[in-house]
Tab-separated table of C-alpha atoms in Angstrom:
chain	number	residue	atom	x	y	z
K	1	UNK	CA	228.984	114.058	103.685
K	2	UNK	CA	226.781	115.147	106.523
K	3	UNK	CA	225.498	112.877	109.205
K	4	UNK	CA	222.269	113.940	110.860
K	5	UNK	CA	222.125	113.852	114.632
K	6	UNK	CA	219.383	111.879	116.314
K	7	UNK	CA	217.667	112.358	119.653
K	8	UNK	CA	217.162	109.420	122.041
K	9	UNK	CA	213.579	109.269	120.739
K	10	UNK	CA	214.509	108.556	117.100
K	11	UNK	CA	213.330	104.922	117.240
K	12	UNK	CA	210.202	106.017	119.126
K	13	UNK	CA	209.345	108.483	116.357
K	14	UNK	CA	209.851	105.916	113.610
K	15	UNK	CA	207.812	103.325	115.498
K	16	UNK	CA	204.955	105.818	115.821
K	17	UNK	CA	204.962	106.778	112.135
K	18	UNK	CA	206.976	109.990	112.389
K	19	UNK	CA	208.008	111.447	109.046
K	20	UNK	CA	211.649	112.267	109.656
K	21	UNK	CA	213.316	115.324	108.103
K	22	UNK	CA	216.563	117.253	108.425
K	23	UNK	CA	216.045	120.110	110.857
K	24	UNK	CA	219.144	122.161	111.671
K	25	UNK	CA	221.286	119.052	111.352
K	26	UNK	CA	218.915	116.860	113.362
K	27	UNK	CA	216.747	114.041	112.044
K	28	UNK	CA	213.406	115.035	113.553
K	29	UNK	CA	209.723	114.230	112.988
K	30	UNK	CA	207.994	116.964	111.006
K	31	UNK	CA	204.673	115.176	111.499
K	32	UNK	CA	203.191	111.797	112.425
K	33	UNK	CA	199.798	111.827	110.785
K	34	UNK	CA	198.706	115.361	109.933
K	35	UNK	CA	200.232	118.702	110.903
K	36	UNK	CA	196.778	120.304	111.003
K	37	UNK	CA	195.348	117.577	113.250
K	38	UNK	CA	198.367	117.655	115.573
K	39	UNK	CA	198.039	121.432	115.867
K	40	UNK	CA	194.346	121.201	116.712
K	41	UNK	CA	194.993	118.429	119.243
K	42	UNK	CA	197.374	120.729	121.145
K	43	UNK	CA	194.817	123.557	121.275
K	44	UNK	CA	191.992	121.151	122.179
K	45	UNK	CA	193.701	118.604	124.462
K	46	UNK	CA	197.478	118.125	124.468
K	47	UNK	CA	200.495	117.294	122.333
K	48	UNK	CA	203.777	115.540	123.083
K	49	UNK	CA	206.864	117.082	121.470
K	50	UNK	CA	210.421	115.786	121.422
K	51	UNK	CA	212.572	118.856	121.970
K	52	UNK	CA	215.697	116.948	122.955
K	53	UNK	CA	217.548	118.642	120.108
K	54	UNK	CA	217.484	121.899	122.075
K	55	UNK	CA	220.720	122.742	123.866
K	56	UNK	CA	221.342	123.054	127.590
K	57	UNK	CA	224.257	124.906	129.152
K	58	UNK	CA	225.101	125.109	132.860
K	59	UNK	CA	226.431	128.476	134.010
K	60	UNK	CA	227.800	128.233	137.528
K	61	UNK	CA	229.916	130.155	139.995
K	62	UNK	CA	229.840	133.320	142.072
K	63	UNK	CA	230.170	135.342	138.868
K	64	UNK	CA	227.357	133.559	137.010
K	65	UNK	CA	224.772	136.303	137.471
K	66	UNK	CA	227.141	139.075	136.412
K	67	UNK	CA	228.236	137.015	133.414
K	68	UNK	CA	224.673	136.335	132.270
K	69	UNK	CA	223.600	139.922	132.875
K	70	UNK	CA	226.380	141.024	130.519
K	71	UNK	CA	225.077	138.688	127.804
K	72	UNK	CA	221.301	138.966	127.780
K	73	UNK	CA	219.044	141.974	127.335
K	74	UNK	CA	216.493	141.023	129.989
K	75	UNK	CA	217.111	141.672	133.680
K	76	UNK	CA	217.968	138.598	135.737
K	77	UNK	CA	218.751	140.477	138.968
K	78	UNK	CA	215.371	139.817	140.557
K	79	UNK	CA	215.277	136.108	139.715
K	80	UNK	CA	214.743	133.723	142.569
K	81	UNK	CA	215.460	129.977	142.584
K	82	UNK	CA	212.892	128.188	140.441
K	83	UNK	CA	212.276	131.142	138.126
K	84	UNK	CA	212.621	131.070	134.332
K	85	UNK	CA	213.252	134.202	132.274
K	86	UNK	CA	213.039	134.490	128.481
K	87	UNK	CA	215.625	136.744	126.885
K	88	UNK	CA	217.340	137.596	123.643
K	89	UNK	CA	221.144	137.406	123.625
K	90	UNK	CA	222.459	140.109	121.307
K	91	UNK	CA	225.687	140.898	119.531
K	92	UNK	CA	227.301	144.335	119.601
K	93	UNK	CA	225.141	145.569	116.705
K	94	UNK	CA	221.929	144.706	118.549
K	95	UNK	CA	221.097	141.756	116.297
K	96	UNK	CA	219.944	138.612	118.076
K	97	UNK	CA	222.501	135.795	118.361
K	98	UNK	CA	219.827	133.593	119.931
K	99	UNK	CA	216.833	133.740	122.228
K	100	UNK	CA	216.977	131.527	125.264
K	101	UNK	CA	215.441	130.549	128.563
K	102	UNK	CA	217.461	131.249	131.712
K	103	UNK	CA	216.624	128.921	134.623
K	104	UNK	CA	217.878	129.772	138.122
K	105	UNK	CA	218.460	126.724	140.309
K	106	UNK	CA	220.158	128.606	143.146
K	107	UNK	CA	222.318	131.698	143.545
K	108	UNK	CA	225.298	131.147	141.252
K	109	UNK	CA	223.648	128.150	139.565
K	110	UNK	CA	221.794	128.632	136.284
K	111	UNK	CA	221.052	126.645	133.187
K	112	UNK	CA	220.208	127.943	129.730
K	113	UNK	CA	217.973	126.298	127.169
K	114	UNK	CA	219.080	127.359	123.679
K	115	UNK	CA	217.951	126.699	120.116
K	116	UNK	CA	219.159	123.462	118.510
K	117	UNK	CA	220.475	125.136	115.376
K	118	UNK	CA	222.476	127.634	117.415
K	119	UNK	CA	224.189	125.344	119.935
K	120	UNK	CA	227.685	125.535	118.410
K	121	UNK	CA	227.428	129.263	117.705
K	122	UNK	CA	226.070	130.036	121.189
K	123	UNK	CA	228.735	127.960	122.927
K	124	UNK	CA	231.474	129.696	120.938
K	125	UNK	CA	229.990	133.074	121.855
K	126	UNK	CA	229.632	132.168	125.542
K	127	UNK	CA	233.214	130.895	125.688
K	128	UNK	CA	234.508	133.970	123.902
K	129	UNK	CA	232.744	136.246	126.350
K	130	UNK	CA	233.923	134.096	129.240
K	131	UNK	CA	237.525	134.443	128.056
K	132	UNK	CA	237.050	138.205	127.804
K	133	UNK	CA	236.068	138.386	131.474
K	134	UNK	CA	238.874	136.568	133.309
K	135	UNK	CA	237.997	138.262	136.582
K	136	UNK	CA	234.626	136.535	136.783
K	137	UNK	CA	234.468	133.252	138.699
K	138	UNK	CA	232.123	131.350	136.379
K	139	UNK	CA	232.190	127.992	134.610
K	140	UNK	CA	230.314	126.854	131.515
K	141	UNK	CA	229.302	123.262	130.839
K	142	UNK	CA	227.528	122.052	127.706
K	143	UNK	CA	224.888	119.563	128.900
K	144	UNK	CA	223.130	119.210	125.549
K	145	UNK	CA	224.386	115.684	124.926
K	146	UNK	CA	223.308	114.302	128.282
K	147	UNK	CA	219.908	115.969	128.491
K	148	UNK	CA	216.665	114.808	126.861
K	149	UNK	CA	213.626	117.088	126.783
K	150	UNK	CA	209.965	116.287	126.228
K	151	UNK	CA	207.302	119.006	126.094
K	152	UNK	CA	203.665	118.304	126.931
K	153	UNK	CA	201.533	121.225	125.801
K	154	UNK	CA	197.820	121.918	125.832
K	155	UNK	CA	194.900	122.474	128.188
K	156	UNK	CA	195.041	118.866	129.407
K	157	UNK	CA	198.839	118.807	129.845
K	158	UNK	CA	198.732	119.510	133.565
K	159	UNK	CA	196.258	116.717	134.245
K	160	UNK	CA	198.267	114.220	132.217
K	161	UNK	CA	201.585	115.016	133.892
K	162	UNK	CA	199.978	115.163	137.333
K	163	UNK	CA	198.452	111.706	136.835
K	164	UNK	CA	201.999	110.337	136.559
K	165	UNK	CA	203.383	112.067	139.657
K	166	UNK	CA	205.321	109.609	141.784
K	167	UNK	CA	203.446	110.602	144.942
K	168	UNK	CA	201.333	113.278	146.639
K	169	UNK	CA	204.342	115.513	147.267
K	170	UNK	CA	205.227	115.548	143.577
K	171	UNK	CA	201.574	116.129	142.638
K	172	UNK	CA	201.465	119.058	145.052
K	173	UNK	CA	204.705	120.440	143.641
K	174	UNK	CA	203.216	120.301	140.147
K	175	UNK	CA	200.060	122.037	141.360
K	176	UNK	CA	202.182	124.806	142.893
K	177	UNK	CA	204.296	125.312	139.799
K	178	UNK	CA	203.401	128.648	138.214
K	179	UNK	CA	203.972	129.705	134.599
K	180	UNK	CA	207.667	130.368	133.925
K	181	UNK	CA	208.750	128.511	137.046
K	182	UNK	CA	210.455	125.124	137.345
K	183	UNK	CA	211.132	122.491	139.983
K	184	UNK	CA	213.980	120.052	140.406
K	185	UNK	CA	214.061	116.597	141.908
K	186	UNK	CA	210.582	115.496	140.748
K	187	UNK	CA	209.888	111.967	139.526
K	188	UNK	CA	207.215	111.598	136.842
K	189	UNK	CA	206.161	108.145	135.574
K	190	UNK	CA	209.056	106.703	137.540
K	191	UNK	CA	211.536	108.873	135.622
K	192	UNK	CA	213.671	111.281	137.646
K	193	UNK	CA	213.509	114.716	136.009
K	194	UNK	CA	216.420	117.089	136.424
K	195	UNK	CA	213.908	119.888	135.894
K	196	UNK	CA	210.165	120.190	135.321
K	197	UNK	CA	209.419	123.635	133.885
K	198	UNK	CA	206.011	125.189	133.274
K	199	UNK	CA	207.162	126.560	129.946
K	200	UNK	CA	206.701	125.811	126.271
K	201	UNK	CA	206.410	127.471	122.918
K	202	UNK	CA	202.855	126.855	121.785
K	203	UNK	CA	200.982	129.484	123.792
K	204	UNK	CA	199.246	126.751	125.774
K	205	UNK	CA	199.717	125.658	129.359
K	206	UNK	CA	202.196	122.838	129.655
K	207	UNK	CA	205.471	121.465	130.870
K	208	UNK	CA	208.974	120.904	129.603
K	209	UNK	CA	210.447	117.795	131.233
K	210	UNK	CA	214.255	117.572	131.347
K	211	UNK	CA	215.625	114.073	131.976
K	212	UNK	CA	218.360	111.571	131.135
K	213	UNK	CA	218.588	110.413	127.496
K	214	UNK	CA	218.444	106.735	128.478
K	215	UNK	CA	215.044	107.309	130.107
K	216	UNK	CA	213.507	109.154	127.149
K	217	UNK	CA	211.856	106.266	125.207
K	218	UNK	CA	210.245	104.780	128.355
K	219	UNK	CA	209.169	108.249	129.473
K	220	UNK	CA	207.587	109.123	126.122
K	221	UNK	CA	205.671	105.815	126.030
K	222	UNK	CA	204.401	106.339	129.586
K	223	UNK	CA	203.257	109.888	128.872
K	224	UNK	CA	201.575	108.805	125.654
K	225	UNK	CA	199.813	105.889	127.318
K	226	UNK	CA	198.510	108.079	130.138
K	227	UNK	CA	197.564	110.956	127.871
K	228	UNK	CA	196.045	109.215	124.863
K	229	UNK	CA	192.680	108.628	126.579
K	230	UNK	CA	192.582	112.377	127.271
K	231	UNK	CA	193.337	113.306	123.664
K	232	UNK	CA	197.129	113.594	123.835
K	233	UNK	CA	198.701	113.201	120.395
K	234	UNK	CA	202.257	113.130	119.185
K	235	UNK	CA	203.151	116.433	117.545
K	236	UNK	CA	206.051	117.169	115.221
K	237	UNK	CA	208.005	120.188	114.095
K	238	UNK	CA	205.286	121.226	111.644
K	239	UNK	CA	202.714	121.709	114.386
K	240	UNK	CA	205.330	123.249	116.668
K	241	UNK	CA	205.942	125.939	114.061
K	242	UNK	CA	202.296	126.693	113.284
K	243	UNK	CA	201.441	126.778	117.007
K	244	UNK	CA	204.225	129.230	117.857
K	245	UNK	CA	203.327	131.460	114.912
K	246	UNK	CA	199.634	131.409	115.809
K	247	UNK	CA	200.661	132.439	119.338
K	248	UNK	CA	202.755	135.292	117.892
K	249	UNK	CA	206.035	133.980	119.300
K	250	UNK	CA	209.255	134.802	117.426
K	251	UNK	CA	211.486	132.113	115.963
K	252	UNK	CA	215.201	132.739	115.645
K	253	UNK	CA	216.139	132.981	111.983
K	254	UNK	CA	212.687	134.332	111.183
K	255	UNK	CA	211.221	137.094	113.389
K	256	UNK	CA	214.547	137.612	115.187
K	257	UNK	CA	218.024	137.141	113.757
K	258	UNK	CA	221.423	138.734	113.488
K	259	UNK	CA	219.738	141.328	111.276
K	260	UNK	CA	216.589	141.861	113.340
K	261	UNK	CA	216.910	143.342	116.811
K	262	UNK	CA	214.510	142.599	119.657
K	263	UNK	CA	213.192	146.160	119.336
K	264	UNK	CA	212.396	145.727	115.641
K	265	UNK	CA	210.787	142.383	116.501
K	266	UNK	CA	208.394	143.945	119.002
K	267	UNK	CA	210.241	142.446	121.961
K	268	UNK	CA	211.026	145.753	123.699
K	269	UNK	CA	209.687	144.188	126.904
K	270	UNK	CA	212.726	141.896	126.953
K	271	UNK	CA	215.259	144.757	126.678
K	272	UNK	CA	215.832	146.279	130.109
K	273	UNK	CA	217.860	149.451	129.667
K	274	UNK	CA	217.125	150.249	133.298
K	275	UNK	CA	218.934	147.188	134.602
K	276	UNK	CA	221.974	147.843	136.697
K	277	UNK	CA	224.398	146.108	134.327
K	278	UNK	CA	225.887	146.746	130.965
K	279	UNK	CA	225.038	144.161	128.315
K	280	UNK	CA	226.242	143.310	124.860
K	281	UNK	CA	224.377	145.348	122.266
K	282	UNK	CA	223.161	147.986	124.714
K	283	UNK	CA	224.639	150.971	122.860
K	284	UNK	CA	223.193	149.879	119.504
K	285	UNK	CA	219.808	149.130	121.020
K	286	UNK	CA	219.719	152.442	122.875
K	287	UNK	CA	220.424	154.191	119.579
K	288	UNK	CA	217.650	152.237	117.907
K	289	UNK	CA	215.247	153.001	120.751
K	290	UNK	CA	216.049	156.696	120.430
K	291	UNK	CA	215.990	156.956	116.630
K	292	UNK	CA	213.374	154.326	115.913
K	293	UNK	CA	213.769	151.042	114.031
K	294	UNK	CA	214.096	151.323	110.264
K	295	UNK	CA	212.040	148.149	109.834
K	296	UNK	CA	209.557	146.421	112.083
K	297	UNK	CA	208.121	142.935	112.363
K	298	UNK	CA	204.401	142.902	111.636
K	299	UNK	CA	202.102	139.918	112.041
K	300	UNK	CA	199.343	139.577	109.482
K	301	UNK	CA	196.395	137.533	108.379
K	302	UNK	CA	195.015	137.355	104.872
K	303	UNK	CA	191.452	136.073	104.856
K	304	UNK	CA	192.670	133.601	102.214
K	305	UNK	CA	193.813	129.975	102.413
K	306	UNK	CA	196.855	130.428	100.172
K	307	UNK	CA	199.956	130.337	102.377
K	308	UNK	CA	202.289	133.312	102.051
K	309	UNK	CA	205.739	131.726	102.234
K	310	UNK	CA	208.834	133.035	104.010
K	311	UNK	CA	210.922	135.106	101.606
K	312	UNK	CA	207.968	136.445	99.607
K	313	UNK	CA	208.166	140.147	98.783
K	314	UNK	CA	205.719	142.543	100.432
K	315	UNK	CA	204.706	145.259	97.983
K	316	UNK	CA	202.341	148.201	97.729
K	317	UNK	CA	199.543	148.537	95.182
K	318	UNK	CA	202.010	149.869	92.595
K	319	UNK	CA	204.347	146.931	93.166
K	320	UNK	CA	207.013	148.891	95.076
K	321	UNK	CA	208.867	146.778	97.666
K	322	UNK	CA	207.964	147.416	101.294
K	323	UNK	CA	209.456	144.372	103.008
K	324	UNK	CA	209.798	140.604	103.166
K	325	UNK	CA	207.733	137.797	104.649
K	326	UNK	CA	209.500	136.076	107.571
K	327	UNK	CA	207.089	133.231	108.409
K	328	UNK	CA	203.871	131.991	106.910
K	329	UNK	CA	201.480	129.146	107.501
K	330	UNK	CA	197.818	128.243	107.539
K	331	UNK	CA	196.223	128.784	110.929
K	332	UNK	CA	194.306	125.552	111.477
K	333	UNK	CA	192.146	127.327	114.048
K	334	UNK	CA	191.286	130.401	111.915
K	335	UNK	CA	191.386	128.412	108.657
K	336	UNK	CA	193.234	131.238	106.918
K	337	UNK	CA	196.825	132.090	106.107
K	338	UNK	CA	198.763	133.978	108.773
K	339	UNK	CA	202.334	135.139	108.969
K	340	UNK	CA	204.880	137.769	109.831
K	341	UNK	CA	206.853	140.206	107.719
K	342	UNK	CA	209.659	142.714	108.133
K	343	UNK	CA	208.330	146.049	106.822
K	344	UNK	CA	209.868	149.495	106.306
K	345	UNK	CA	208.706	151.624	109.210
K	346	UNK	CA	207.978	154.592	106.958
K	347	UNK	CA	205.498	152.506	104.986
K	348	UNK	CA	203.791	151.447	108.203
K	349	UNK	CA	203.634	155.015	109.478
K	350	UNK	CA	202.075	156.112	106.197
K	351	UNK	CA	199.474	153.381	106.523
K	352	UNK	CA	200.244	151.962	103.086
K	353	UNK	CA	198.429	148.822	102.040
K	354	UNK	CA	200.577	145.692	102.319
K	355	UNK	CA	200.235	143.149	99.526
K	356	UNK	CA	202.026	140.109	98.231
K	357	UNK	CA	201.880	138.292	94.934
K	358	UNK	CA	201.031	134.600	94.877
K	359	UNK	CA	201.247	133.278	91.319
K	360	UNK	CA	199.882	136.499	89.886
K	361	UNK	CA	197.158	137.026	92.499
K	362	UNK	CA	197.515	140.060	94.764
K	363	UNK	CA	196.857	139.035	98.359
K	364	UNK	CA	196.319	141.701	101.031
K	365	UNK	CA	198.226	141.300	104.301
K	366	UNK	CA	196.155	142.680	107.170
K	367	UNK	CA	198.322	143.620	110.169
K	368	UNK	CA	197.089	142.200	113.478
K	369	UNK	CA	198.403	142.189	116.996
K	370	UNK	CA	199.110	138.596	117.981
K	371	UNK	CA	198.180	136.156	119.329
K	372	UNK	CA	195.954	135.170	116.433
K	373	UNK	CA	193.771	133.007	118.673
K	374	UNK	CA	192.704	133.218	122.296
K	375	UNK	CA	195.286	131.407	124.396
K	376	UNK	CA	194.812	129.728	127.730
K	377	UNK	CA	197.737	131.515	129.344
X	1	UNK	CA	203.036	100.775	100.227
X	2	UNK	CA	200.961	103.298	98.322
X	3	UNK	CA	197.576	102.473	96.864
X	4	UNK	CA	198.039	102.376	93.048
X	5	UNK	CA	194.815	101.251	91.344
X	6	UNK	CA	195.437	98.923	88.399
X	7	UNK	CA	192.762	100.492	86.156
X	8	UNK	CA	194.392	103.946	85.954
X	9	UNK	CA	197.259	105.433	83.950
X	10	UNK	CA	199.932	107.551	85.578
X	11	UNK	CA	202.320	110.397	84.765
X	12	UNK	CA	205.822	110.473	86.206
X	13	UNK	CA	204.809	113.767	87.824
X	14	UNK	CA	202.318	111.798	90.000
X	15	UNK	CA	199.010	112.623	88.332
X	16	UNK	CA	196.592	109.785	87.584
X	17	UNK	CA	194.151	109.703	84.685
X	18	UNK	CA	190.991	107.615	84.327
X	19	UNK	CA	189.817	107.574	80.696
X	20	UNK	CA	186.054	107.434	80.189
X	21	UNK	CA	184.104	105.833	77.369
X	22	UNK	CA	183.109	109.259	75.992
X	23	UNK	CA	186.710	110.437	75.518
X	24	UNK	CA	186.511	112.471	78.729
X	25	UNK	CA	189.098	111.556	81.347
X	26	UNK	CA	189.213	112.344	85.052
X	27	UNK	CA	192.526	113.529	86.510
X	28	UNK	CA	193.874	113.785	90.050
X	29	UNK	CA	197.048	113.187	92.019
X	30	UNK	CA	198.132	109.850	93.428
X	31	UNK	CA	197.994	108.500	96.941
X	32	UNK	CA	201.774	108.689	96.992
X	33	UNK	CA	201.722	112.362	95.933
X	34	UNK	CA	199.167	113.464	98.502
X	35	UNK	CA	200.960	111.542	101.223
X	36	UNK	CA	204.281	113.148	100.306
X	37	UNK	CA	202.767	116.627	100.273
X	38	UNK	CA	201.035	116.241	103.628
X	39	UNK	CA	198.024	118.337	104.629
X	40	UNK	CA	196.667	119.961	101.481
X	41	UNK	CA	195.367	123.459	102.141
X	42	UNK	CA	194.567	124.910	98.718
X	43	UNK	CA	194.063	123.697	95.162
X	44	UNK	CA	194.217	126.134	92.234
X	45	UNK	CA	192.536	124.787	89.101
X	46	UNK	CA	191.981	126.171	85.567
X	47	UNK	CA	188.743	127.499	84.117
X	48	UNK	CA	186.575	125.083	82.113
X	49	UNK	CA	187.360	125.597	78.439
X	50	UNK	CA	191.086	125.861	78.972
X	51	UNK	CA	193.114	123.997	76.349
X	52	UNK	CA	196.071	122.035	77.683
X	53	UNK	CA	198.996	120.327	76.022
X	54	UNK	CA	200.591	117.263	77.578
X	55	UNK	CA	202.984	118.478	80.259
X	56	UNK	CA	201.305	121.877	80.683
X	57	UNK	CA	200.889	123.086	84.230
X	58	UNK	CA	197.148	123.161	84.874
X	59	UNK	CA	197.231	124.364	88.470
X	60	UNK	CA	198.887	124.246	91.838
X	61	UNK	CA	198.340	122.139	94.917
X	62	UNK	CA	199.445	123.712	98.174
X	63	UNK	CA	200.238	121.894	101.369
X	64	UNK	CA	201.378	123.282	104.693
X	65	UNK	CA	204.921	122.589	103.552
X	66	UNK	CA	205.058	123.676	99.892
X	67	UNK	CA	203.268	124.612	96.680
X	68	UNK	CA	203.581	122.132	93.790
X	69	UNK	CA	202.588	122.445	90.142
X	70	UNK	CA	200.098	120.052	88.591
X	71	UNK	CA	200.755	118.789	85.052
X	72	UNK	CA	198.410	117.574	82.336
X	73	UNK	CA	199.200	113.929	81.476
X	74	UNK	CA	197.756	114.354	77.963
X	75	UNK	CA	196.444	117.172	75.725
X	76	UNK	CA	192.818	118.168	75.844
X	77	UNK	CA	190.189	120.696	76.856
X	78	UNK	CA	189.039	121.153	80.427
X	79	UNK	CA	185.309	120.436	80.608
X	80	UNK	CA	184.847	120.511	84.400
X	81	UNK	CA	186.856	121.159	87.571
X	82	UNK	CA	186.155	119.891	91.069
X	83	UNK	CA	184.756	123.061	92.633
X	84	UNK	CA	184.293	121.229	95.941
X	85	UNK	CA	188.035	121.446	96.523
X	86	UNK	CA	187.723	125.223	97.083
X	87	UNK	CA	186.145	124.675	100.451
X	88	UNK	CA	187.453	121.173	101.167
X	89	UNK	CA	190.973	120.730	99.729
X	90	UNK	CA	191.563	118.020	102.332
X	91	UNK	CA	189.464	115.750	100.085
X	92	UNK	CA	192.672	115.254	98.069
X	93	UNK	CA	194.292	113.740	101.171
X	94	UNK	CA	191.262	111.710	102.118
X	95	UNK	CA	190.134	110.384	98.726
X	96	UNK	CA	192.854	111.006	96.135
X	97	UNK	CA	191.228	108.638	93.607
X	98	UNK	CA	187.634	109.600	94.477
X	99	UNK	CA	186.247	112.839	95.896
X	100	UNK	CA	189.667	114.464	95.563
X	101	UNK	CA	189.646	114.374	91.739
X	102	UNK	CA	190.695	117.652	90.118
X	103	UNK	CA	189.498	117.986	86.566
X	104	UNK	CA	187.751	116.341	83.648
X	105	UNK	CA	189.519	116.636	80.314
X	106	UNK	CA	188.191	116.014	76.787
X	107	UNK	CA	191.194	114.187	75.366
X	108	UNK	CA	192.504	115.422	71.983
X	109	UNK	CA	194.261	112.195	70.987
X	110	UNK	CA	193.552	108.950	72.825
X	111	UNK	CA	196.827	107.531	71.499
X	112	UNK	CA	198.664	109.800	73.950
X	113	UNK	CA	197.417	107.560	76.760
X	114	UNK	CA	199.737	104.835	75.527
X	115	UNK	CA	202.763	106.936	76.469
X	116	UNK	CA	201.706	107.014	80.135
X	117	UNK	CA	202.717	104.565	82.863
X	118	UNK	CA	200.596	101.642	83.917
X	119	UNK	CA	200.214	100.810	87.605
X	120	UNK	CA	203.216	98.478	87.674
X	121	UNK	CA	205.508	100.998	86.006
X	122	UNK	CA	204.353	103.767	88.352
X	123	UNK	CA	204.831	101.488	91.356
X	124	UNK	CA	208.406	100.935	90.242
X	125	UNK	CA	208.997	104.712	90.325
X	126	UNK	CA	207.576	105.346	93.779
X	127	UNK	CA	209.014	102.201	95.253
């Protein structure tokens, strides 16, 4: 028997018509009304997402920076309080255990935001690495259960959140908050937020609002009431996925995984070999950087409305296998199927045509450099 | 509660059929089916002239989430398909019993209609 976990907004979702599904062990809304409409609302105005299922981990102590630097591929040395850095966290083979956001509150005081489906695995990995470094003065605390998270994303997100600032100082703090920065101690709609981050995974401007679980339903209603006149709509996991794919962002388990390194995924910018710290996976990634990746993630569009599903084989004109589709959806903005695939590098270098078979029809996959649509940020 | 018109017949696989006086029936998918599928993005239909047996797959309806086969409720010959769905598959979501119809079938044996579900029996299936 498996019992699905619920976020503090479960009743809110049901009350607002959310269609609840099992997502990585969580009972989450895949959509409220229409995935396509929710997607378009985020690009046009704004969307409200419950991302409370994501995990949060505090990493604290004089050794926190050294500990994190040994875990992630990006360089955290130049972070200042209030900064957020995106990074893969790799295993020894260079595969990605998870991708996460590192938030720096103060020297020796960080928190990580990690993927919902990876919370247990990440915590086990963090604790294992912590145990392997007894000389480091660092503590780990899983805050996932006592943290709720709402994302407001879209061109009108800033105006909506600002309209609920508890006073001019909070409004000014929101105005001053740059992309990939966060602030603590702000009260929005009367709800104290442990962090307000100008981050998100849709490619749009927006905020991620960390707060107490008991405040979540009142907070969501207040945000919805303030935002609805400006076009804010509730958005579920379906729109979240099509938005992130349209933006060209990787999703763990798809474009990055234990089998797909950040280099193969086109995330070389997140792997800082020059940083003044060793990190897990460095040797394997250095080898891959030197020798080249055997396979590479390619984003594609098709010019066709038929969705190319994850797992579909990518073939050449003679039917020989060249790779596998990792993600696929219909871009509601382009009105055509888009996706990503893991392709043999030799086939890419040779410029071979990439095709897939949908019920007997050969569909051409045209490689493109994402994002698929012009983004605000 | 789904809209299940009383004047139609239904297949367990969620297609509806509206028999016409000339032996030509119109076929589509139910309100329940389109709602379960979510946003419909593509509908693949057969060529006019195709001969179908009851239970044959006559096409595929794709939503953002999945691709699902469509099944002929009775045997017959396709006389027309709804070409408008090529450019506007969302019609199936918006008007499943109207503008979202899929094909017109010249029925081989009208007696086969008796084996299909009436509205009450279909309602019992979809709850």
